[in-house]
Coordinates of C-alpha atoms in Angstrom, one line a residue:
X30 CA 29.4 -31.1 30.8
X31 CA 26.3 -30.7 33.0
X32 CA 23.0 -31.6 31.3
X33 CA 19.7 -29.8 32.1
X34 CA 17.0 -31.8 34.0
X35 CA 13.8 -33.0 32.3
X36 CA 10.5 -31.1 32.5
X37 CA 7.0 -31.3 31.1
X38 CA 6.6 -31.6 27.3
X39 CA 4.9 -28.6 25.6
X40 CA 3.0 -28.4 22.3
X41 CA 4.4 -26.2 19.5
X42 CA 2.1 -23.2 18.8
X43 CA 2.4 -21.2 15.6
X44 CA -0.1 -18.5 14.4
X45 CA -0.3 -16.4 11.3
X46 CA -2.4 -13.5 10.4
X47 CA -3.7 -12.2 7.0
X48 CA -5.9 -9.3 6.1
X49 CA -7.3 -7.7 3.0
X50 CA -7.2 -4.0 2.4
X51 CA -10.2 -3.6 0.2
X52 CA -11.7 -0.7 -1.7
X53 CA -13.1 2.4 -0.1
X54 CA -16.7 3.7 -0.7
X55 CA -17.4 7.4 -0.3
X56 CA -20.9 8.8 -0.2
X57 CA -21.1 12.2 -1.8
X58 CA -24.7 13.3 -1.0
X59 CA -26.4 14.5 2.2
X60 CA -28.9 12.5 4.3
X61 CA -29.2 8.8 5.0
X62 CA -27.6 6.1 2.8
X63 CA -29.8 5.2 -0.2
X64 CA -30.1 1.9 -1.9
X65 CA -28.2 1.2 -5.1
X66 CA -31.3 1.7 -7.2
X67 CA -31.5 5.4 -6.2
X68 CA -27.9 6.4 -6.7
X69 CA -25.2 6.3 -9.3
X70 CA -21.8 4.9 -8.5
X71 CA -18.3 5.7 -9.9
X72 CA -15.3 3.4 -9.9
X73 CA -11.9 3.7 -11.6
X74 CA -9.6 1.7 -13.7
X75 CA -6.1 3.1 -14.5
X76 CA -7.5 6.5 -13.4
X77 CA -8.3 8.5 -10.3
X78 CA -11.3 10.6 -9.6
X79 CA -9.9 13.7 -7.8
X80 CA -13.0 15.9 -7.8
X81 CA -16.8 15.5 -8.1
X82 CA -18.6 18.8 -8.7
X83 CA -17.0 21.2 -6.2
X84 CA -15.9 18.5 -3.7
X85 CA -12.3 17.4 -3.6
X86 CA -12.3 13.6 -3.2
X87 CA -8.7 12.5 -3.8
X88 CA -7.9 12.3 0.0
X89 CA -11.2 10.5 0.7
X90 CA -10.7 7.6 -1.7
X91 CA -8.0 5.1 -2.4
X92 CA -7.2 5.7 -6.1
X93 CA -7.9 2.7 -8.3
X94 CA -9.7 1.1 -5.4
X95 CA -12.2 3.8 -4.7
X96 CA -16.0 3.9 -5.2
X97 CA -18.0 7.1 -5.1
X98 CA -21.8 7.2 -4.7
X99 CA -23.7 10.3 -6.0
X100 CA -27.3 11.2 -6.7
X101 CA -28.4 10.8 -10.4
X102 CA -28.2 13.8 -12.7
X103 CA -25.5 16.1 -14.2
X104 CA -22.1 16.0 -12.5
X105 CA -18.7 17.5 -13.1
X106 CA -15.9 15.0 -12.7
X107 CA -12.2 15.7 -12.7
X108 CA -10.2 12.6 -13.7
X109 CA -6.5 12.1 -13.6
X110 CA -4.4 9.2 -15.1
X111 CA -3.2 6.7 -12.5
X112 CA -2.0 3.6 -14.4
X113 CA -0.1 1.4 -11.9
X114 CA 2.1 -1.5 -13.1
X115 CA 3.5 -3.4 -10.1
X116 CA 7.0 -4.8 -10.4
X117 CA 9.2 -6.9 -8.1
X118 CA 11.2 -4.0 -6.6
X119 CA 9.6 -0.9 -8.0
X120 CA 6.2 0.2 -9.4
X121 CA 5.8 2.0 -12.7
X122 CA 3.1 4.7 -12.5
X123 CA 1.8 6.7 -15.4
X124 CA 0.0 9.8 -14.3
X125 CA -1.1 13.3 -15.4
X126 CA -3.0 16.3 -14.2
X127 CA -6.8 16.1 -14.2
X128 CA -9.2 16.6 -17.1
X129 CA -12.7 17.8 -16.3
X130 CA -15.7 16.3 -18.0
X131 CA -19.4 16.7 -17.4
X132 CA -21.8 13.8 -17.6
X133 CA -25.3 12.8 -16.9
X134 CA -25.5 9.8 -14.5
X135 CA -28.5 7.6 -14.2
X136 CA -29.9 6.0 -11.0
X137 CA -29.1 2.3 -10.5
X138 CA -26.1 2.5 -12.9
X139 CA -22.4 1.8 -12.2
X140 CA -19.9 3.9 -14.1
X141 CA -16.2 3.2 -14.6
X142 CA -13.6 6.0 -15.3
X143 CA -10.8 4.7 -17.5
X144 CA -8.1 6.0 -19.8
X145 CA -7.7 5.8 -23.6
X146 CA -3.9 5.9 -24.0
X147 CA -2.1 6.5 -27.3
X148 CA 1.6 6.6 -26.8
X149 CA 2.4 9.3 -24.2
X150 CA -1.1 10.9 -24.5
X151 CA -4.4 10.0 -23.0
X152 CA -8.1 11.1 -22.7
X153 CA -10.6 10.1 -20.0
X154 CA -13.5 7.9 -20.7
X155 CA -16.5 7.0 -18.6
X156 CA -18.2 3.6 -19.4
X157 CA -21.7 2.7 -18.2
X158 CA -21.1 -0.8 -16.8
X159 CA -24.8 -1.6 -17.1
X160 CA -24.6 -1.2 -20.9
X161 CA -20.9 -1.6 -21.4
X162 CA -20.9 1.6 -23.5
X163 CA -19.0 4.8 -23.0
X164 CA -21.1 7.9 -22.4
X165 CA -20.5 11.3 -24.1
X166 CA -19.1 13.9 -21.7
X167 CA -19.9 17.6 -22.2
X168 CA -19.3 20.9 -20.5
X169 CA -20.0 24.6 -21.1
X170 CA -17.3 26.1 -23.4
X171 CA -16.6 29.0 -21.0
X172 CA -16.2 27.2 -17.7
X173 CA -16.3 23.8 -16.3
X174 CA -19.7 24.1 -14.6
X175 CA -22.1 21.3 -15.5
X176 CA -24.8 22.2 -18.0
X177 CA -28.3 22.6 -16.5
X178 CA -30.2 21.0 -19.4
X179 CA -29.5 18.4 -22.0
X180 CA -30.9 20.7 -24.6
X181 CA -28.7 23.4 -26.2
X182 CA -29.3 27.1 -25.2
X183 CA -30.9 29.5 -27.6
X184 CA -27.5 30.9 -28.5
X185 CA -25.3 27.8 -28.2
X186 CA -21.7 28.1 -27.3
X187 CA -19.2 26.0 -29.2
X188 CA -18.1 22.9 -27.3
X189 CA -14.4 22.4 -26.7
X190 CA -13.2 18.9 -27.8
X191 CA -11.2 16.7 -25.5
X192 CA -7.5 17.0 -26.2
X193 CA -5.1 14.3 -25.1
X194 CA -3.0 15.2 -22.1
X195 CA 0.6 14.1 -21.9
X196 CA 1.6 11.5 -19.4
X197 CA 4.0 12.8 -16.7
X198 CA 7.4 13.9 -18.2
X199 CA 10.4 15.3 -16.4
X200 CA 10.3 18.8 -17.8
X201 CA 6.7 19.8 -18.1
X202 CA 3.2 18.3 -17.9
X203 CA 2.0 19.9 -21.1
X204 CA 1.3 17.7 -24.2
X205 CA 4.1 17.2 -26.6
X206 CA 3.9 18.7 -30.0
X207 CA 3.9 16.5 -33.1
X208 CA 1.9 13.6 -31.7
X209 CA -1.3 12.7 -33.4
X210 CA -4.2 13.2 -31.0
X211 CA -6.9 10.7 -30.3
X212 CA -10.3 11.4 -32.0
X213 CA -12.1 13.8 -29.7
X214 CA -15.3 12.9 -28.0
X215 CA -18.2 15.3 -28.9
X216 CA -19.0 18.2 -26.7
X217 CA -16.4 17.6 -24.0
X218 CA -14.1 19.9 -22.0
X219 CA -10.3 20.0 -22.3
X220 CA -7.6 21.2 -20.0
X221 CA -3.8 21.2 -20.2
X222 CA -1.8 20.2 -17.1
X223 CA -1.5 23.9 -16.2
X224 CA -5.3 24.3 -16.2
X225 CA -5.7 26.4 -19.4
X226 CA -8.1 25.6 -22.2
X227 CA -6.7 23.3 -24.8
X228 CA -5.3 24.9 -27.9
X229 CA -7.0 24.1 -31.2
X230 CA -10.6 24.4 -29.9
X231 CA -13.4 24.6 -32.5
X232 CA -13.8 28.2 -33.8
X233 CA -16.9 30.2 -32.7
X234 CA -20.1 29.4 -34.5
X235 CA -21.2 31.7 -37.3
X236 CA -22.9 34.9 -36.0
X237 CA -21.5 34.5 -32.5
X238 CA -20.4 37.7 -30.8
X239 CA -16.7 38.4 -31.0
X240 CA -16.3 41.7 -29.1
X241 CA -16.7 40.1 -25.7
X242 CA -13.5 39.8 -23.6
X243 CA -11.9 36.3 -23.8
X244 CA -12.9 34.0 -21.0
X245 CA -10.5 33.6 -18.2
X246 CA -8.7 30.3 -17.9
X247 CA -10.7 27.7 -16.1
X248 CA -9.6 26.8 -12.6
X249 CA -9.0 23.1 -12.9
X250 CA -7.6 21.3 -9.9
X251 CA -4.1 20.4 -10.8
X252 CA -1.5 18.5 -8.8
X253 CA 1.9 18.8 -10.4
X254 CA 3.4 15.4 -10.7
X255 CA 6.6 14.9 -8.7
X256 CA 9.5 14.4 -11.1
X257 CA 13.1 13.7 -10.2
X258 CA 16.0 14.7 -12.3
X259 CA 16.4 11.1 -13.2
X260 CA 12.8 10.7 -14.4
X261 CA 12.0 9.5 -17.9
X262 CA 8.7 9.8 -19.9
X263 CA 6.1 7.4 -18.7
X264 CA 7.9 6.4 -15.5
X265 CA 7.3 7.5 -12.0
X266 CA 10.0 8.6 -9.5
X267 CA 10.7 5.4 -7.4
X268 CA 10.6 7.5 -4.2
X269 CA 6.9 8.2 -4.7
X270 CA 5.7 5.3 -7.0
X271 CA 4.6 3.0 -4.2
X272 CA 2.3 5.6 -2.7
X273 CA 0.5 6.6 -5.9
X274 CA -2.2 3.9 -5.8
X275 CA -3.3 5.0 -2.3
X276 CA -3.1 1.5 -0.7
X277 CA -2.0 1.6 2.9
X278 CA 1.1 -0.4 4.0
X279 CA 1.4 -2.6 7.0
X280 CA -1.4 -5.2 6.4
X281 CA -0.5 -8.6 5.1
X282 CA 1.8 -11.6 5.5
X283 CA 5.4 -11.6 6.6
X284 CA 8.4 -13.9 6.0
X285 CA 11.1 -13.4 8.7
X286 CA 14.8 -14.2 9.0
X287 CA 17.2 -13.2 11.7
X288 CA 19.7 -14.1 14.4
X289 CA 19.6 -13.7 18.2
X290 CA 22.3 -13.7 20.9
X291 CA 22.3 -14.0 24.6
X292 CA 21.0 -16.2 27.4
X293 CA 22.6 -18.6 29.9
X294 CA 25.3 -21.0 28.5
X295 CA 24.0 -24.6 28.1
X296 CA 27.2 -26.2 27.0
X297 CA 30.7 -25.2 25.9
X298 CA 32.9 -27.3 23.5
X299 CA 36.7 -26.8 23.4
X300 CA 39.0 -28.1 20.7
X301 CA 42.6 -29.3 21.2
X302 CA 43.9 -26.0 19.6
X303 CA 42.2 -23.9 22.3
X304 CA 39.2 -22.7 20.3
X305 CA 35.8 -23.0 22.0
X306 CA 32.1 -22.8 21.0
X307 CA 29.3 -22.0 23.4
X308 CA 25.6 -23.0 23.1
X309 CA 23.4 -20.4 24.8
X310 CA 19.7 -20.4 25.7
X311 CA 18.9 -17.2 23.8
X312 CA 21.2 -17.7 20.8
X313 CA 20.1 -19.1 17.4
X314 CA 19.0 -18.6 13.8
X315 CA 15.4 -17.4 13.5
X316 CA 13.1 -18.3 10.6
X317 CA 9.4 -17.4 10.8
X318 CA 6.1 -16.5 9.4
X319 CA 3.8 -13.8 10.7
X320 CA 1.3 -11.1 9.8
X321 CA 0.5 -7.5 10.4
X322 CA -2.8 -5.6 10.5
X323 CA -2.7 -1.7 10.4
X324 CA -6.3 -0.5 10.3
X325 CA -5.9 2.8 12.2
X326 CA -4.4 5.8 10.5
X327 CA -4.9 8.9 12.7
X328 CA -3.1 10.9 10.0
X329 CA -1.9 10.4 6.5
X330 CA 1.6 9.3 7.7
X331 CA 0.9 7.5 11.0
X332 CA -0.5 4.0 11.2
X333 CA -1.3 1.9 14.3
X334 CA -1.9 -1.9 14.3
X335 CA -1.2 -5.3 15.7
X336 CA 0.8 -8.3 14.6
X337 CA 1.8 -11.9 15.4
X338 CA 4.9 -13.9 14.6
X339 CA 5.6 -17.6 14.9
X340 CA 9.1 -18.8 14.2
X341 CA 11.7 -21.5 14.7
X342 CA 14.8 -20.6 16.6
X343 CA 17.7 -23.2 16.4
X344 CA 21.3 -23.4 17.4
X345 CA 23.8 -26.3 17.6
X346 CA 27.5 -27.1 18.1
X347 CA 29.5 -30.2 17.4
X348 CA 32.8 -31.6 18.5
X349 CA 34.8 -34.8 17.9
X350 CA 33.3 -36.4 21.0
X351 CA 29.6 -35.3 20.5
X352 CA 27.1 -32.6 19.7
X353 CA 24.4 -30.5 21.3
X354 CA 21.5 -28.4 20.1
X355 CA 18.6 -26.1 21.4
X356 CA 15.3 -25.9 19.5
X357 CA 12.4 -23.6 20.4
X358 CA 9.4 -22.0 18.7
X359 CA 9.0 -18.3 19.8
X360 CA 5.5 -16.8 19.5
X361 CA 5.3 -13.0 19.7
X362 CA 2.1 -10.9 20.0
X363 CA 2.8 -7.2 19.3
X364 CA 1.3 -3.8 18.7
X365 CA 3.1 -1.4 16.3
X366 CA 3.5 2.1 15.1
X367 CA 4.3 2.7 11.4
X368 CA 5.2 6.3 10.6
X369 CA 6.3 8.2 7.6
X370 CA 7.2 11.8 8.3
X371 CA 8.6 12.9 4.9
X372 CA 6.3 11.0 2.5
X373 CA 7.4 8.4 0.0
X374 CA 8.1 4.8 0.6
X375 CA 10.4 5.2 3.7
X376 CA 8.9 4.4 7.1
X377 CA 10.0 4.0 10.7
X378 CA 8.6 0.9 12.4
X379 CA 8.4 0.2 16.2
X380 CA 6.9 -2.8 17.9
X381 CA 6.2 -3.8 21.5
X382 CA 4.5 -6.8 23.1
X383 CA 5.0 -10.2 24.7
X384 CA 6.9 -13.3 23.6
X385 CA 7.2 -16.9 24.8
X386 CA 9.3 -19.9 23.6
X387 CA 7.1 -23.0 23.0
X388 CA 8.4 -26.5 22.4
X389 CA 11.8 -25.9 24.0
X390 CA 14.1 -28.9 23.6
X391 CA 17.7 -29.2 24.9
X392 CA 19.6 -32.1 23.3
X393 CA 23.1 -33.6 23.7
X394 CA 24.8 -36.8 22.5
X395 CA 28.3 -38.3 22.7
X396 CA 29.8 -36.4 25.7
X397 CA 26.4 -36.6 27.4
X398 CA 23.0 -38.2 26.8
X399 CA 20.3 -35.6 27.1
X400 CA 16.9 -35.0 25.5
X401 CA 15.0 -32.5 27.7
X402 CA 11.8 -30.7 27.0
X403 CA 11.5 -27.6 29.1
X404 CA 8.9 -24.8 29.6
X405 CA 9.2 -21.2 28.3
X406 CA 7.7 -18.2 30.1
X407 CA 6.0 -15.1 28.8
X408 CA 8.1 -11.9 28.8
X409 CA 8.4 -8.5 27.1
X410 CA 9.7 -8.0 23.6
X411 CA 10.3 -5.0 21.3
X412 CA 11.8 -4.0 18.0
X413 CA 12.5 -0.9 16.0
X414 CA 14.0 -0.1 12.6
X415 CA 13.4 0.7 9.0
X416 CA 10.4 -0.3 6.8
X417 CA 10.5 0.3 3.0
X418 CA 7.7 -0.1 0.5
X419 CA 9.1 -1.5 -2.8
X420 CA 5.7 -1.3 -4.6
X421 CA 2.0 -1.6 -3.9
X422 CA 2.4 -5.3 -2.9
X423 CA 5.9 -5.8 -1.5
X424 CA 7.8 -4.2 1.4
X425 CA 10.7 -5.1 3.6
X426 CA 12.1 -4.2 6.9
X427 CA 15.3 -4.3 9.0
X428 CA 14.8 -4.3 12.8
X429 CA 16.8 -4.5 16.0
X430 CA 15.0 -6.6 18.6
X431 CA 15.1 -7.8 22.3
X432 CA 13.2 -10.5 24.1
X433 CA 13.2 -11.2 27.9
X434 CA 12.1 -14.6 28.8
X435 CA 13.1 -17.8 30.8
X436 CA 13.2 -21.5 30.3
X437 CA 12.0 -23.5 33.3
X438 CA 13.1 -27.0 34.2
X439 CA 11.5 -28.1 37.5
X440 CA 12.5 -25.4 40.0
X441 CA 15.4 -24.2 37.9
X442 CA 15.1 -21.0 35.8
X443 CA 17.4 -20.5 32.9
X444 CA 17.7 -17.0 31.3
X445 CA 16.8 -17.1 27.6
X446 CA 17.1 -13.4 27.1
X447 CA 17.9 -12.5 23.5
X448 CA 18.8 -9.5 21.3
X449 CA 19.6 -9.4 17.7
X450 CA 18.7 -8.4 14.1
X451 CA 15.9 -9.5 11.8
X452 CA 14.9 -8.7 8.3
X453 CA 11.4 -9.5 6.9
X454 CA 9.7 -9.5 3.5
X455 CA 6.1 -8.2 3.6
X456 CA 3.3 -9.1 1.2
X457 CA 0.7 -6.3 1.6
X458 CA -2.8 -7.5 1.0

C-alpha cells in the first residue's frame, strides 16, 4: 500500500442560497407612478383577476400573489376562482371561468377580491380593506360595460343578480342544477362559464319595452379549465395543478443526495477469497445543501438563473488488517437553464459551472498510517436531467453530472474526476 504525501491543510467552505419570489405589482394607468393616496389597488385571495376594464391582466400578474393599481372610479373586473390548497406531492386547485362585476373604487383604498363558496358553487366578492366591508358590484343589464354614473338612468334597465358559478368539473363548467344558490348581491352581473347571461335573471320592469330584439350574449373572457378523464369535481388535474397559482419554479433551497464514480485509485484491499475493493479519489456518497435563483424568464416556459451547492463527499473501505477513507467538501457554482416546452409541471434542467473540493483528507490505518490533508483545484462541472414540480412549494429533480478536478499533494496531482447521479428535493420560496 502506498500512502499519499502530506500537503497544506485547507478550511472547509460551504455556502447556501435562499430567495423569496414575492408578489407582482402591475400598474394599469398611463403616466408616471402615483402615490398610494391617488390610486386604488386590487389584491386577491383564492381568486384571480383576469381582466380589468378591456385589458387582459392574467399573464401580467401572478395569481394569488398579484397586485393591480388603477385610477379611482368605475371599473369592470373579471374575476375567476383560484383556490390553491398545497399538499405534499400534489396541489388541489378549485377554479372556474371568470365572472364580470363592475365596481366604484376609491383613491387610497386597498380592495381584495375573494370567493364566497357554497359546496361546488361560488360568487366573487370585493372587500374594501380600509373598512373591512364588501362593496356592492353592479353592471348594465345588457352588456358588461361599467356604468357611467352611480344614479339610475331615466328608464332603468333591470339588473341581473350574481348567480353562483360551478367549480371546475370534468364534463362541463356550467353550474349544476338542484343546488341552492347563494343570496345574490344587488345590481351585479352574472355569467355562466360559456359566457352567456345567467338564467333566472329578474324579469323586465313594468312598462319596459318588450319588442326589442334580445341582447346578444355578453363576450366574457373565458378560459376553459383543463380537465383530464380522471378529474373529479373540485379537484385539479395533477399535470397542471402546480402551475395554476402562477409562482415560478427554480428559486429556493435544495437538499441533495447522490453518488459519484471515478478518479485515481488511492488504495485497493483484497480478501483471501479473491474479492477486492478500491478507494478512488472521485468516488463517494454525496450529501449536500444548496440553493437556486431563477429570476430571468425570457418566455413563459424558459427560465435562466444561478445556483450554489455545498456538499460532503465520502467513501471508505475496510479489511481485516486495516481501513482507509477519503473525505472532501465539494463546492459548485453554476448557471442553469430551466425549460418547459409542453406546459405542466415537467421541466428539463441543465447546469454548467465550476467545482472545487475543499477540506480533502486521505486517511488510512492498520496496513498503513496516514492522515493527509491535500488541496483541491477548480475545474468544470455540468449536469442535466429531469425537474418536476410537485406543487407550489415542492419540486424534485434527477440529474446526471460530471466534475473534472484534481487533488494536489506537493508536486503530485491526483485525478479526482467524477461522474454520477444525483437527486434533489427543492423548496421553492
